Every structure is written in structure tokens, then in C-alpha cells.
PDB file of C-alpha atoms in Angstrom:
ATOM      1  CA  UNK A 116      -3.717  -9.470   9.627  1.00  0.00           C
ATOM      2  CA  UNK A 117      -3.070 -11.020  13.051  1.00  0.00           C
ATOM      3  CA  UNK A 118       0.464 -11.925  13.470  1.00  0.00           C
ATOM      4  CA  UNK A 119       1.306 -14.808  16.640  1.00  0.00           C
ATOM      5  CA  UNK A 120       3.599 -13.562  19.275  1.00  0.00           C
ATOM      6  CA  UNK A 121       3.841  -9.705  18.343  1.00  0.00           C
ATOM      7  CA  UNK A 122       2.564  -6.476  19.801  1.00  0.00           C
ATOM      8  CA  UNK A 123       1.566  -2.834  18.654  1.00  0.00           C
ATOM      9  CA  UNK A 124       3.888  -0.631  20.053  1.00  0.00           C
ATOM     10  CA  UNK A 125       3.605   3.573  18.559  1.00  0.00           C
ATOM     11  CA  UNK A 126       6.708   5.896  17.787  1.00  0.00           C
ATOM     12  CA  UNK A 127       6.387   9.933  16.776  1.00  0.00           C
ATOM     13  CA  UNK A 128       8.891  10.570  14.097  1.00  0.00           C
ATOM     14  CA  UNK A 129       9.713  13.327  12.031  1.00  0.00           C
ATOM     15  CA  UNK A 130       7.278  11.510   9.671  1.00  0.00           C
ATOM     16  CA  UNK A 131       4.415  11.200  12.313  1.00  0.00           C
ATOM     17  CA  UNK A 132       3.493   8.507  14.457  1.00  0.00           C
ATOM     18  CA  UNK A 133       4.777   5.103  13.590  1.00  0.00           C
ATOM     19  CA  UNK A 134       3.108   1.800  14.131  1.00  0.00           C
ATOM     20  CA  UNK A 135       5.147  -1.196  15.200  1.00  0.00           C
ATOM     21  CA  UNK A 136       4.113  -4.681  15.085  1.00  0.00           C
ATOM     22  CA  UNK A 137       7.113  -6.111  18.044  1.00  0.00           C
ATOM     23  CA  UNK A 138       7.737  -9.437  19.347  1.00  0.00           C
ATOM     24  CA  UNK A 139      10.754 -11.758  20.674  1.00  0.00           C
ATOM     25  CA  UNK A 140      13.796 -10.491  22.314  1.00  0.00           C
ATOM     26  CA  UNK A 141      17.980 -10.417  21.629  1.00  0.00           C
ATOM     27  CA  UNK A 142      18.926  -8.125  18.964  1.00  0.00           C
ATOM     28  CA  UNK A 143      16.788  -5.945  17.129  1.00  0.00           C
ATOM     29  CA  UNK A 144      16.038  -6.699  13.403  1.00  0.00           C
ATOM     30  CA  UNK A 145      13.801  -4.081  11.995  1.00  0.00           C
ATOM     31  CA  UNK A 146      11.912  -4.869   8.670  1.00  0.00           C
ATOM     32  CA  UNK A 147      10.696  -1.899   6.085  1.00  0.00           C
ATOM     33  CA  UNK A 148       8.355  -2.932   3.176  1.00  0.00           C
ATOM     34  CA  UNK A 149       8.029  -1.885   0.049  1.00  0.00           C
ATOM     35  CA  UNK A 150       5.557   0.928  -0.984  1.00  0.00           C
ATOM     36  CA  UNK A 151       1.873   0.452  -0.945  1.00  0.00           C
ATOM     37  CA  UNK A 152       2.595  -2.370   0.975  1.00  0.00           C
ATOM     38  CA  UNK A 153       2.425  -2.480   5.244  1.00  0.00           C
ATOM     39  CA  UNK A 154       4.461  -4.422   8.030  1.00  0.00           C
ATOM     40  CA  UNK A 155       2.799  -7.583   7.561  1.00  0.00           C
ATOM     41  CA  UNK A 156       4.468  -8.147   4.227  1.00  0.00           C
ATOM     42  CA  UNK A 157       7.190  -9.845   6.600  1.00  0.00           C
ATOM     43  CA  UNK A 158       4.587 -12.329   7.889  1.00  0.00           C
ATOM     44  CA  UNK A 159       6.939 -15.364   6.781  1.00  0.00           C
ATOM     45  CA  UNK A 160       9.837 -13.865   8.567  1.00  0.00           C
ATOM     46  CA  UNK A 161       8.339 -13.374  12.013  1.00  0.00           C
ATOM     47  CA  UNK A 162       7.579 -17.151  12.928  1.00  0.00           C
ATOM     48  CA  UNK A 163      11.102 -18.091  11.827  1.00  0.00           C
ATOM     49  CA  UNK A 164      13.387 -14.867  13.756  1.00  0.00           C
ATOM     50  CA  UNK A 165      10.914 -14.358  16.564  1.00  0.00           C
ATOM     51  CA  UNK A 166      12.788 -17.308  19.164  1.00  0.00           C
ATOM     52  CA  UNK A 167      16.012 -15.712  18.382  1.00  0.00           C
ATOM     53  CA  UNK A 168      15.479 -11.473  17.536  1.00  0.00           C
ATOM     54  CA  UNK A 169      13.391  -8.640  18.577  1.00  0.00           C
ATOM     55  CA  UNK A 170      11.051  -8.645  15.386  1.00  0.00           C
ATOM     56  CA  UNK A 171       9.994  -5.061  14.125  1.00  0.00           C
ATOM     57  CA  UNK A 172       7.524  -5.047  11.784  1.00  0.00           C
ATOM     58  CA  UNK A 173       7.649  -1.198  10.545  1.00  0.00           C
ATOM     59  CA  UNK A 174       3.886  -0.105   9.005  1.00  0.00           C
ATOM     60  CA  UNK A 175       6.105   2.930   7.115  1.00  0.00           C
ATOM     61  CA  UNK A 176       5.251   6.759   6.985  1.00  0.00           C
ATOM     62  CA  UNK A 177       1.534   6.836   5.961  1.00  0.00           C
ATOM     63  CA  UNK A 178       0.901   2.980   5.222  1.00  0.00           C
ATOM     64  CA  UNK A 179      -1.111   0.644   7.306  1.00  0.00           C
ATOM     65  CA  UNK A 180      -1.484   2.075  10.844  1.00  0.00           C
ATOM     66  CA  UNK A 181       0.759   5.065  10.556  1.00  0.00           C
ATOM     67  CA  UNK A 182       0.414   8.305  10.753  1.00  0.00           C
ATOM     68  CA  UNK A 183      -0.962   9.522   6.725  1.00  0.00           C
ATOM     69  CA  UNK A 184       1.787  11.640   5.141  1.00  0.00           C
ATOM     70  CA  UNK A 185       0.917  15.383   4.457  1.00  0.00           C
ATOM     71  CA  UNK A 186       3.365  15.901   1.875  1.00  0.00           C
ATOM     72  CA  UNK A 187       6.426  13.991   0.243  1.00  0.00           C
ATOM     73  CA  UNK A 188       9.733  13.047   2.352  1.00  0.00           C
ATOM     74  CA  UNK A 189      13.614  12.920   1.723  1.00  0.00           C
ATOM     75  CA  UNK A 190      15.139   9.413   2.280  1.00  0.00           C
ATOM     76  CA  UNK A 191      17.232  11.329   4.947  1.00  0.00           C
ATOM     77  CA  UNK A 192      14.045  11.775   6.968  1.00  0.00           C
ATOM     78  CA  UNK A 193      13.335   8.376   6.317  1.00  0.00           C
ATOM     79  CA  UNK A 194      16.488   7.000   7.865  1.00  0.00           C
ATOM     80  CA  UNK A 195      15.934   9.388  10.746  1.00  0.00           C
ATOM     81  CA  UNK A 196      12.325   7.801  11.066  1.00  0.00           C
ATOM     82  CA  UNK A 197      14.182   4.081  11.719  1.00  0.00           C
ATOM     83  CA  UNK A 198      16.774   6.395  14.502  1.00  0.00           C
ATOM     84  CA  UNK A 199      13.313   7.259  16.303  1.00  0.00           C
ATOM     85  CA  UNK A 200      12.268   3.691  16.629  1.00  0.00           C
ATOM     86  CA  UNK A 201      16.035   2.696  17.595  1.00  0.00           C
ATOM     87  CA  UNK A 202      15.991   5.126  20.143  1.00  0.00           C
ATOM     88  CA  UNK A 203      12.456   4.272  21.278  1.00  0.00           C
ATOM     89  CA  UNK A 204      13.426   0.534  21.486  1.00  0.00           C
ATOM     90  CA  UNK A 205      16.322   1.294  23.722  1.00  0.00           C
ATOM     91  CA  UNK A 206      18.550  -0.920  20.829  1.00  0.00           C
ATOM     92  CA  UNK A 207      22.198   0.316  20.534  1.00  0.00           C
ATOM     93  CA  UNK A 208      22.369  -1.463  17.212  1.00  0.00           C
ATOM     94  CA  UNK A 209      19.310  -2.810  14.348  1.00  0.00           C
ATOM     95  CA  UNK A 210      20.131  -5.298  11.777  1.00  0.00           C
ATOM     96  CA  UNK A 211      17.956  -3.691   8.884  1.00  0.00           C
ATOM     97  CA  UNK A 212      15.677  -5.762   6.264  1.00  0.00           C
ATOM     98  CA  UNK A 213      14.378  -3.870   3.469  1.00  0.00           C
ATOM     99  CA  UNK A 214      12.030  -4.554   0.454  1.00  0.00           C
ATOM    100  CA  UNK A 215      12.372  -1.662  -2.393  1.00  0.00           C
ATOM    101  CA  UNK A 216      11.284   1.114  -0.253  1.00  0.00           C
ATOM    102  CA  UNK A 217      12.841  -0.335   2.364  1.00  0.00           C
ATOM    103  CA  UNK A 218      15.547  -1.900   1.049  1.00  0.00           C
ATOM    104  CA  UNK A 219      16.416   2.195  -0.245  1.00  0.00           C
ATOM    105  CA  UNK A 220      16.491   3.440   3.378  1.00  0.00           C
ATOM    106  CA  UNK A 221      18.246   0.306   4.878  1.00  0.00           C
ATOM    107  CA  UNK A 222      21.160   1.620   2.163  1.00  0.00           C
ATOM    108  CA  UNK A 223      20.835   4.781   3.331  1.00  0.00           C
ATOM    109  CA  UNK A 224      20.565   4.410   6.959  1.00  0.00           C
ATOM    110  CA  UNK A 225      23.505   2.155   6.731  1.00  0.00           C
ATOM    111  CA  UNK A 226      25.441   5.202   5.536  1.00  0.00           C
ATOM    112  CA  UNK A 227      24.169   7.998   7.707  1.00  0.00           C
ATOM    113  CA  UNK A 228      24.257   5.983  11.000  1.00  0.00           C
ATOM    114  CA  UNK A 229      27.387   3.117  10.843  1.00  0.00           C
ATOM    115  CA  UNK A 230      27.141   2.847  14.592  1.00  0.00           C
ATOM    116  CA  UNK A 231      23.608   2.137  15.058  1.00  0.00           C
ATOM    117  CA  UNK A 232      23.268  -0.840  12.288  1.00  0.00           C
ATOM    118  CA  UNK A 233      24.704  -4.300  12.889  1.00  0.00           C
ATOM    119  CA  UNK A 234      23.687  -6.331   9.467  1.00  0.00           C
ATOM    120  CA  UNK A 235      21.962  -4.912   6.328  1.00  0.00           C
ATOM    121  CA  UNK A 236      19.460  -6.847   3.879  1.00  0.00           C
ATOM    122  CA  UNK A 237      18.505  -4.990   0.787  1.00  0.00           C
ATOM    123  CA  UNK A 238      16.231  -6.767  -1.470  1.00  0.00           C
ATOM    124  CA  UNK A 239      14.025  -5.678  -4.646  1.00  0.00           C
ATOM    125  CA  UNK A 240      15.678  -2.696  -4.356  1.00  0.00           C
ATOM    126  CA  UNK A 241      17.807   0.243  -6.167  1.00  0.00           C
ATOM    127  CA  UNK A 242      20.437   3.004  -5.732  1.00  0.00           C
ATOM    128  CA  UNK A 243      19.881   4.874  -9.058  1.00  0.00           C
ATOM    129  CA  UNK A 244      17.568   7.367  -9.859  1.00  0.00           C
ATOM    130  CA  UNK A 245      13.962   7.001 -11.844  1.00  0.00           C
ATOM    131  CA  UNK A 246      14.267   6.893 -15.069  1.00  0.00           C
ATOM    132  CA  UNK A 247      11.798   7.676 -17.797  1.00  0.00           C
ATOM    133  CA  UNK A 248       9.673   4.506 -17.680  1.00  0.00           C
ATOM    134  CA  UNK A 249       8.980   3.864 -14.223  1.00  0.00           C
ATOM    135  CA  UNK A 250       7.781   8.063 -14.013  1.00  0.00           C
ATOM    136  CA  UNK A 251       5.411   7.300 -16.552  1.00  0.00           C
ATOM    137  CA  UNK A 252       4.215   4.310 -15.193  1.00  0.00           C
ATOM    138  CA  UNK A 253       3.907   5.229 -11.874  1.00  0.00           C
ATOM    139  CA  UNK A 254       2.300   8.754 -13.057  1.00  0.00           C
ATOM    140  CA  UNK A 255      -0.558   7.150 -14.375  1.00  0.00           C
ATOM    141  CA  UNK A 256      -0.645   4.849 -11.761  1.00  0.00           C
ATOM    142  CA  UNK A 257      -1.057   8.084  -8.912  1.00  0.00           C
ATOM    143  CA  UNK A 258      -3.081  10.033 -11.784  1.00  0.00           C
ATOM    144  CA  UNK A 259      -5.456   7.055 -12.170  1.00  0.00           C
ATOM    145  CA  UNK A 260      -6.257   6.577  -8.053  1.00  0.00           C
ATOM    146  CA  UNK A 261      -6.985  10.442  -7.894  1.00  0.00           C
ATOM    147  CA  UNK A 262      -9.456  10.325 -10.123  1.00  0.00           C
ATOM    148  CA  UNK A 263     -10.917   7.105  -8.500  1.00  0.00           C
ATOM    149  CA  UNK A 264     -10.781   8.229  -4.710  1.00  0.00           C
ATOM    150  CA  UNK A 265      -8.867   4.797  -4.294  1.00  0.00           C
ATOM    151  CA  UNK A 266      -6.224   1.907  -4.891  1.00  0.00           C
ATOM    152  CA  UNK A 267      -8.852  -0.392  -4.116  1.00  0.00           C
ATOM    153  CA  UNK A 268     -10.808  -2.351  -7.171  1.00  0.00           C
ATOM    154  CA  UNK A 269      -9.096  -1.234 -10.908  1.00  0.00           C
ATOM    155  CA  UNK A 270      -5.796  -0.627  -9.208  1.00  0.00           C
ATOM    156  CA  UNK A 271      -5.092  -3.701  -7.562  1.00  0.00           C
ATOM    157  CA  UNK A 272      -4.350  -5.280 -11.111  1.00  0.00           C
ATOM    158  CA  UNK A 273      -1.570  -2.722 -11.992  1.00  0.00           C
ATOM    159  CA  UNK A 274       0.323  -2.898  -8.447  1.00  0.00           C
ATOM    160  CA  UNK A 275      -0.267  -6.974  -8.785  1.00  0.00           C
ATOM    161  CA  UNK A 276       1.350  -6.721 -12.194  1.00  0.00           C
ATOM    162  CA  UNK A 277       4.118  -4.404 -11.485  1.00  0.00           C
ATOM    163  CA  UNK A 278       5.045  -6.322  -7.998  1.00  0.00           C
ATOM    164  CA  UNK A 279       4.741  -9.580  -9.147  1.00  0.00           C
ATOM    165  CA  UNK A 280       6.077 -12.038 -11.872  1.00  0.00           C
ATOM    166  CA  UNK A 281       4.924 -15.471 -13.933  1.00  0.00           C
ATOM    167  CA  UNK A 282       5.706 -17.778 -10.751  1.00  0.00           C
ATOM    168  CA  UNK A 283       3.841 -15.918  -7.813  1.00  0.00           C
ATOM    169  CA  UNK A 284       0.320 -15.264 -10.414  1.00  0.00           C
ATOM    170  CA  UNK A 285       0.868 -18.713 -11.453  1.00  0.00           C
ATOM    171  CA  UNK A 286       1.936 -20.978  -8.254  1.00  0.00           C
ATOM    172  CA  UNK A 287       1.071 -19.358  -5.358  1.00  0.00           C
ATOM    173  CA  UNK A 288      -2.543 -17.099  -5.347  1.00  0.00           C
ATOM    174  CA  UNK A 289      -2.254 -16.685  -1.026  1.00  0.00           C
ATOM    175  CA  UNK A 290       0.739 -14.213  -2.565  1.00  0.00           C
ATOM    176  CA  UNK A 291      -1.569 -12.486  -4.942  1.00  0.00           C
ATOM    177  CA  UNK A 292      -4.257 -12.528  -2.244  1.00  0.00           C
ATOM    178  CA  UNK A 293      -2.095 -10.645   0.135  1.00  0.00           C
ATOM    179  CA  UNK A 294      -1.193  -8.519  -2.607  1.00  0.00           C
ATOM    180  CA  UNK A 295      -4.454  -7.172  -3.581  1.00  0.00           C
ATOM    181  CA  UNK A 296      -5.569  -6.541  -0.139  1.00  0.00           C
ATOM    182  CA  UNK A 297      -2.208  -4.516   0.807  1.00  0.00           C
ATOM    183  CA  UNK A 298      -2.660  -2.369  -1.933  1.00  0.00           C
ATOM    184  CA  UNK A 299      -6.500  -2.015  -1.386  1.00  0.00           C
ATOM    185  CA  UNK A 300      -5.920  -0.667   1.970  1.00  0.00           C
ATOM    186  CA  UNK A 301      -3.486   2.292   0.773  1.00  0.00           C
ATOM    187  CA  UNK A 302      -4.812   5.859   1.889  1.00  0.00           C
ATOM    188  CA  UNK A 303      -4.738   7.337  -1.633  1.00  0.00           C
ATOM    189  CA  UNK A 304      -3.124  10.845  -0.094  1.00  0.00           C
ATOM    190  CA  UNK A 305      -0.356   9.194   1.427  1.00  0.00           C
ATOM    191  CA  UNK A 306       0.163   6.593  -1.481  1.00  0.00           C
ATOM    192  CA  UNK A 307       0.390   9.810  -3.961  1.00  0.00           C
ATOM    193  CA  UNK A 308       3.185  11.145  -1.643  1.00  0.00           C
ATOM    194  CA  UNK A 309       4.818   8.406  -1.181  1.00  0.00           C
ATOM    195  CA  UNK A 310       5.078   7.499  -4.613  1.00  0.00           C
ATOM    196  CA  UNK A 311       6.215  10.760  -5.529  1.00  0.00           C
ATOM    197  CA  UNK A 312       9.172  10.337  -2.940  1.00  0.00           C
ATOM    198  CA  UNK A 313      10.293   7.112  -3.695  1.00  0.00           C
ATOM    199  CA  UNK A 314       9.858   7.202  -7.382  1.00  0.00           C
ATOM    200  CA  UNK A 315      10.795  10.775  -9.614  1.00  0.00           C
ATOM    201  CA  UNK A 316      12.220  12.772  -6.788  1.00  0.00           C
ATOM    202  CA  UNK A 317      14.115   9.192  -5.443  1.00  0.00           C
ATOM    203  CA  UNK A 318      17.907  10.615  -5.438  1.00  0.00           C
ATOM    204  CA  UNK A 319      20.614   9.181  -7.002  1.00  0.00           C
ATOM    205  CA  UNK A 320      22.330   7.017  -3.790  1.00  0.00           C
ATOM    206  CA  UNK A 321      25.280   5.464  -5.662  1.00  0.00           C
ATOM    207  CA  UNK A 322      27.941   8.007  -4.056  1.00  0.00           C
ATOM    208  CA  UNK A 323      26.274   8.311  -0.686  1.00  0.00           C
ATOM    209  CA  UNK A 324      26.273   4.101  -1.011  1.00  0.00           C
ATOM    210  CA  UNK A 325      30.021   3.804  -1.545  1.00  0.00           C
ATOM    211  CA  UNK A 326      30.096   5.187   2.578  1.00  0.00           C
ATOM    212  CA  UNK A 327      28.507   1.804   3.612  1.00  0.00           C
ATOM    213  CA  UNK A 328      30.816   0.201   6.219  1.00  0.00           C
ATOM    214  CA  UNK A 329      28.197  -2.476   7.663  1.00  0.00           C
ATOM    215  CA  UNK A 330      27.950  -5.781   5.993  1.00  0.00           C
ATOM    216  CA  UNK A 331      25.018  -5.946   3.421  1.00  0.00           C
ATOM    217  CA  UNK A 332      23.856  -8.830   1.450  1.00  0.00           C
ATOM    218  CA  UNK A 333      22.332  -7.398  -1.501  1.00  0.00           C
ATOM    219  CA  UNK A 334      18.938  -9.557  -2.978  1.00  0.00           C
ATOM    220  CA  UNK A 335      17.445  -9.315  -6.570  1.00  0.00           C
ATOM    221  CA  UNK A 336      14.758 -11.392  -8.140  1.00  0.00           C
ATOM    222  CA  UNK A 337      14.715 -13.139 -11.216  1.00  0.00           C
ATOM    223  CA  UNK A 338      11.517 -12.083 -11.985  1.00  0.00           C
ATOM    224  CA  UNK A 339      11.433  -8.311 -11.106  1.00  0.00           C
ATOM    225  CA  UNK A 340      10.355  -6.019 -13.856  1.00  0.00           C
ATOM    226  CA  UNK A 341      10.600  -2.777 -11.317  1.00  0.00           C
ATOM    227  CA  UNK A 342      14.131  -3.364 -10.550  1.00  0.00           C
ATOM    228  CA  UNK A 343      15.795  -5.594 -12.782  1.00  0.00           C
ATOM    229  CA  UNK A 344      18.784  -7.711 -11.532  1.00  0.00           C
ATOM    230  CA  UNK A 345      21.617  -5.722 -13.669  1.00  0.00           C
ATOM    231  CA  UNK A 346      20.055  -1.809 -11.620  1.00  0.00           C
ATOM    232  CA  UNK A 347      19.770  -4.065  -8.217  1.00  0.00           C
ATOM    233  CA  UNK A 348      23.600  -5.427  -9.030  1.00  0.00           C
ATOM    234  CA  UNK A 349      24.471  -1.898  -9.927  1.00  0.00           C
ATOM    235  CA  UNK A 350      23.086  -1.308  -6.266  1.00  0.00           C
ATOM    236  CA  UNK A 351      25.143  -4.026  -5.018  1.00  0.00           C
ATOM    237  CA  UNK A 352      28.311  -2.678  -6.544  1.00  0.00           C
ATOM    238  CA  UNK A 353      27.960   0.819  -5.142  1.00  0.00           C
ATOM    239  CA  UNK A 354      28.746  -1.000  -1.853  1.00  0.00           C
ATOM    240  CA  UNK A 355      32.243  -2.062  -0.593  1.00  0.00           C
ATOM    241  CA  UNK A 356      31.847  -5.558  -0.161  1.00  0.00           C
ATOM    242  CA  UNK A 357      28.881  -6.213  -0.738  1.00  0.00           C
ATOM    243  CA  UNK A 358      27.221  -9.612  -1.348  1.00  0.00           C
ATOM    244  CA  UNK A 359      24.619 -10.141  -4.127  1.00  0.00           C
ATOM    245  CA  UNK A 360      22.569 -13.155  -5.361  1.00  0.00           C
ATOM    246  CA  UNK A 361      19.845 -13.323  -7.458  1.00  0.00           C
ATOM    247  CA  UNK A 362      16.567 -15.648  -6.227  1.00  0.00           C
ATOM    248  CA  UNK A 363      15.470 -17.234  -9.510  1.00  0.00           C
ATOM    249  CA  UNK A 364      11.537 -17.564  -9.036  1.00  0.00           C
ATOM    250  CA  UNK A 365      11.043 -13.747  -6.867  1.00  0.00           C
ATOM    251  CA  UNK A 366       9.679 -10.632  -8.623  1.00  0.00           C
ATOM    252  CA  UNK A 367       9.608  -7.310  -6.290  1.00  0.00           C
ATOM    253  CA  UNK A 368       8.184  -8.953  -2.982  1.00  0.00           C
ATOM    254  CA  UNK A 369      11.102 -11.392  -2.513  1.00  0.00           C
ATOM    255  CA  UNK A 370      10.151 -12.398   1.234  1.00  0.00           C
ATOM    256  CA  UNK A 371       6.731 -12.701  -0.027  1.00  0.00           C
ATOM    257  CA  UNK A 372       6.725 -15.098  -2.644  1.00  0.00           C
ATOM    258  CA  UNK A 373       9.860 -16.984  -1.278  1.00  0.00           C
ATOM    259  CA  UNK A 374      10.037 -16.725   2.453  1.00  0.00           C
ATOM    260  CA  UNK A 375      11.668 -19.913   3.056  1.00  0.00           C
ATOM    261  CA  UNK A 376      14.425 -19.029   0.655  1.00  0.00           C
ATOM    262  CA  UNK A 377      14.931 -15.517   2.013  1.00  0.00           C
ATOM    263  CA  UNK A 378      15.163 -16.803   5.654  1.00  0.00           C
ATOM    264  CA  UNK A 379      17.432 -19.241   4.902  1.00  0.00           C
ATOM    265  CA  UNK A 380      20.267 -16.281   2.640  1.00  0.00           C
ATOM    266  CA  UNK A 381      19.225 -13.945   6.422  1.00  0.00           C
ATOM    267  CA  UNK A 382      20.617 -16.595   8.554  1.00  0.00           C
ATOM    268  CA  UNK A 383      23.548 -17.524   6.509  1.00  0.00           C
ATOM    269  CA  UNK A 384      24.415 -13.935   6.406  1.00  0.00           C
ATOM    270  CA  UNK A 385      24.107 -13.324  10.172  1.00  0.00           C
ATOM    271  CA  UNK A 386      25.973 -16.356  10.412  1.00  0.00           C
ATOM    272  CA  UNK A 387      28.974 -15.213   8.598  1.00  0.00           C
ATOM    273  CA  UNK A 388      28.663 -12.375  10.413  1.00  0.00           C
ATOM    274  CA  UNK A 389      29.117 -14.530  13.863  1.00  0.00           C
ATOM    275  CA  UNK A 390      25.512 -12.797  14.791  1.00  0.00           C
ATOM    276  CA  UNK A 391      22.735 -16.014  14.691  1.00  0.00           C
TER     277      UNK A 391
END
């Protein structure tokens, strides 16, 4: 997907090499999707921060144009992974916008790195551990693209019906489009490690989350079945001061299916914040 007014730019991490979709200038505001999903699932946000930010799209460790994992990761190495492209970007500070995945390692790079992170934005996402259902489900899920070399065809229905709800499948099929195609592109090596990160070996973040100092607003959709809005509010909790709201018509993709909405809660926020 060709995005207006933004480059490739490459980082080496402790997770490989990184690709960066960058464009704009002022402060940095760095944007990690959710899994099985790449950099351009932030195409709504780019247009509308671009004239005002440094946009960072983030393709994350082994999805889209990164480098394709060789084994699972911590969240630490994760949150040293966003450091690297601070560092690399010459940025003293990175507001941090995160969908599931990312919304997981904005929390956590929030509380390993308090000096480097102006705002955080932590949607569709969760500080608890797995529990029973979502290992099955994603088990299979892993199990099932093994045996078919592939995310693409079968599996696009699953990660459509896991990621989104009733509105998006109903109202808006460029969503499901975009959907589809991420999860068609997923090398099914790194997708199996990935998952197996992020989902049963995801750690428990609640204490770690109670650290935060930076100012998060906290996101949950209506219509998420992955990460209901009480385990997203839990997430919200965890974190002193925290802000939560709840976007009515959003399942797991939040900036996805409502881009409009979620640009409009980001610049409120930054403009509490005296930082718009």
C-alpha cells in the first residue's frame, strides 16, 4: 500500500531489521499495529498527523517488510526494539500509538523508558495474561496455517472474525478488504512466533503497569471480542491516571474501522497535554 508523503527508512534491532514507513516533521509519534497486521494499518492517521508530527509507521518484528522472526520475543525486547528506532530517529522523546500488540509494548515501553515517551495511546489492547480461550483459539489458529504453508485463503476468515465486529463486516467492506490482505501477507514462521509471544507466553503487565508515569489515554471497542472492554478497563486501571473510553461501533482495529473518531480522542489528548 502506497502511503502520500512518507518514506522507507530501515533500523537493526535486537529483533532484526525494522522497516519504517516516515514522513512530516515536529515531534515523533510512533505507531505499532496489532499482530498479523503491518504499518499501514495507520493509513487513516498519517494524512491527518503528518502537517503537524514525524509519522512512524512501525512494520513490527517479522510483519510486512521486517526482518522474519527466528524464534519468539519478550515484550522487554520489544520495547527495546521502539529505543532502536528512537535512537535512530535522533528523537529525545516518542508519543507512542498502539493497537493490541502495540498497544502491549506502548504500556510497557512507557514503564521501562519514562524519559524517552511524551504521550501514550493504548487501544484494543490488554495487561493481563492469556487465558484459556484465547490459547485455544489462537492454537488452532497457528496449528491450522502450519499445516496449510499459509494465512492466506481459509485463514483470512478466522483473523477477519476475531479482529472485527457486526459494524465493520456490515458497513464498511474497504475495512474487511484491508483486513484480508494484511493477514494474507503474514510470513507463516514469523506469524507462529509472534503469536506465541503475544498470546500464551504474553506476561502478566498489571504490576509492571502501575510504574507508568506518562499520560496514557486508554481505548476499548464496543465491539471487541479479543479484548473485551471490562480486561481493556482492567488495563486502564493498572495505570495511575489513566484515561479510558470506550468507542461504541470499533472491534480490535479501532483506528481502522473508526479513524476519524480515533484522531479526533489523539488530538484531544495531546491537547490536554499542551502538545498539538
Amino acid at each position: 500500500m502506497l502511503l502520500a508523503g512518507v518514506e522507507d527508512r530501515y533500523v537493526e534491532t535486537v529483533l532484526g531489521r525494522i522497516r519504517l514507513r516516515v514522513g512530516g516533521s515536529g515531534p515523533a509519534m510512533l505507531f505499532w499495529p496489532s499482530l498479523l497486521m503491518d504499518g499501514t494499518l495507520w493509513s487513516g492517521q498519517v494524512a491527518h498527523f503528518i502537517d503537524r508530527f514525524q509519522v512512524v509507521l512501525v512494520d513490527p518484528p517479522g510483519h510486512g517488510g521486517s526482518t522474519p522472526l527466528t524464534g519468539p520475543f519478550t515484550f522487554e525486547q520489544c520495547a527495546d526494539v521502539i529505543l532502536a528506532i528512537a535512537d535512530d530517529l535522533g528523537a529525545e522523546r516518542l508519543h507512542v500509538i498502539g493497537n493490541s500488540w502495540g498497544g502491549m509494548i506502548g504500556g510497557t515501553f512507557a514503564a521501562l523508558h519514562p524519559d524517552r515517551t511524551g504521550i501514550a495511546v493504548l487501544m484494543n489492547a490488554t495487561a493481563s495474561p492469556a487465558g484459556l480461550r484465547q490459547k485455544f483459539e489462537y492454537g488452532v489458529l497457528t496449528r491450522t496455517a502450519r499445516l496449510l504453508g499459509g494465512i492466506r485463503g481459509p485463514l483470512t476468515g478466522p483473523v477477519r472474525d476475531a479482529f472485527l465486529g457486526p459494524t465493520a463486516k456490515r458497513e464498511k467492506p474497504e475495512v474487511v478488504a484491508t483486513v484480508n490482505d494484511l493477514a494474507g501477507r503474514v510470513d507463516i514462521g514469523s506469524g507462529r512466533h509472534a503469536v506465541t509471544s503475544v498470546v500464551p507466553r504474553r506476561p502478566d503487565q498489571r504490576e509492571l503497569f502501575q510504574r507508568i508515569r506518562t499520560p496514557v489515554l486508554v481505548v476499548a471497542g464496543a465491539e471487541d471480542t479479543t479484548f473485551g472492554v471490562d480486561e481493556t478497563e482492567e488495563m486502564a486501571d493498572s495505570i495511575p491516571g489513566a484515561r479510558f473510553v470506550v468507542l461504541e461501533q470499533s472491534a480490535h482495529l479501532a483506528a481502522l474501522e473508526s479513524p476519524t473518531e480515533v484522531n479526533a480522542l489523539i488530538d484531544d489528548f495531546l491537547a490536554d497535554q499542551g502538545d498539538s
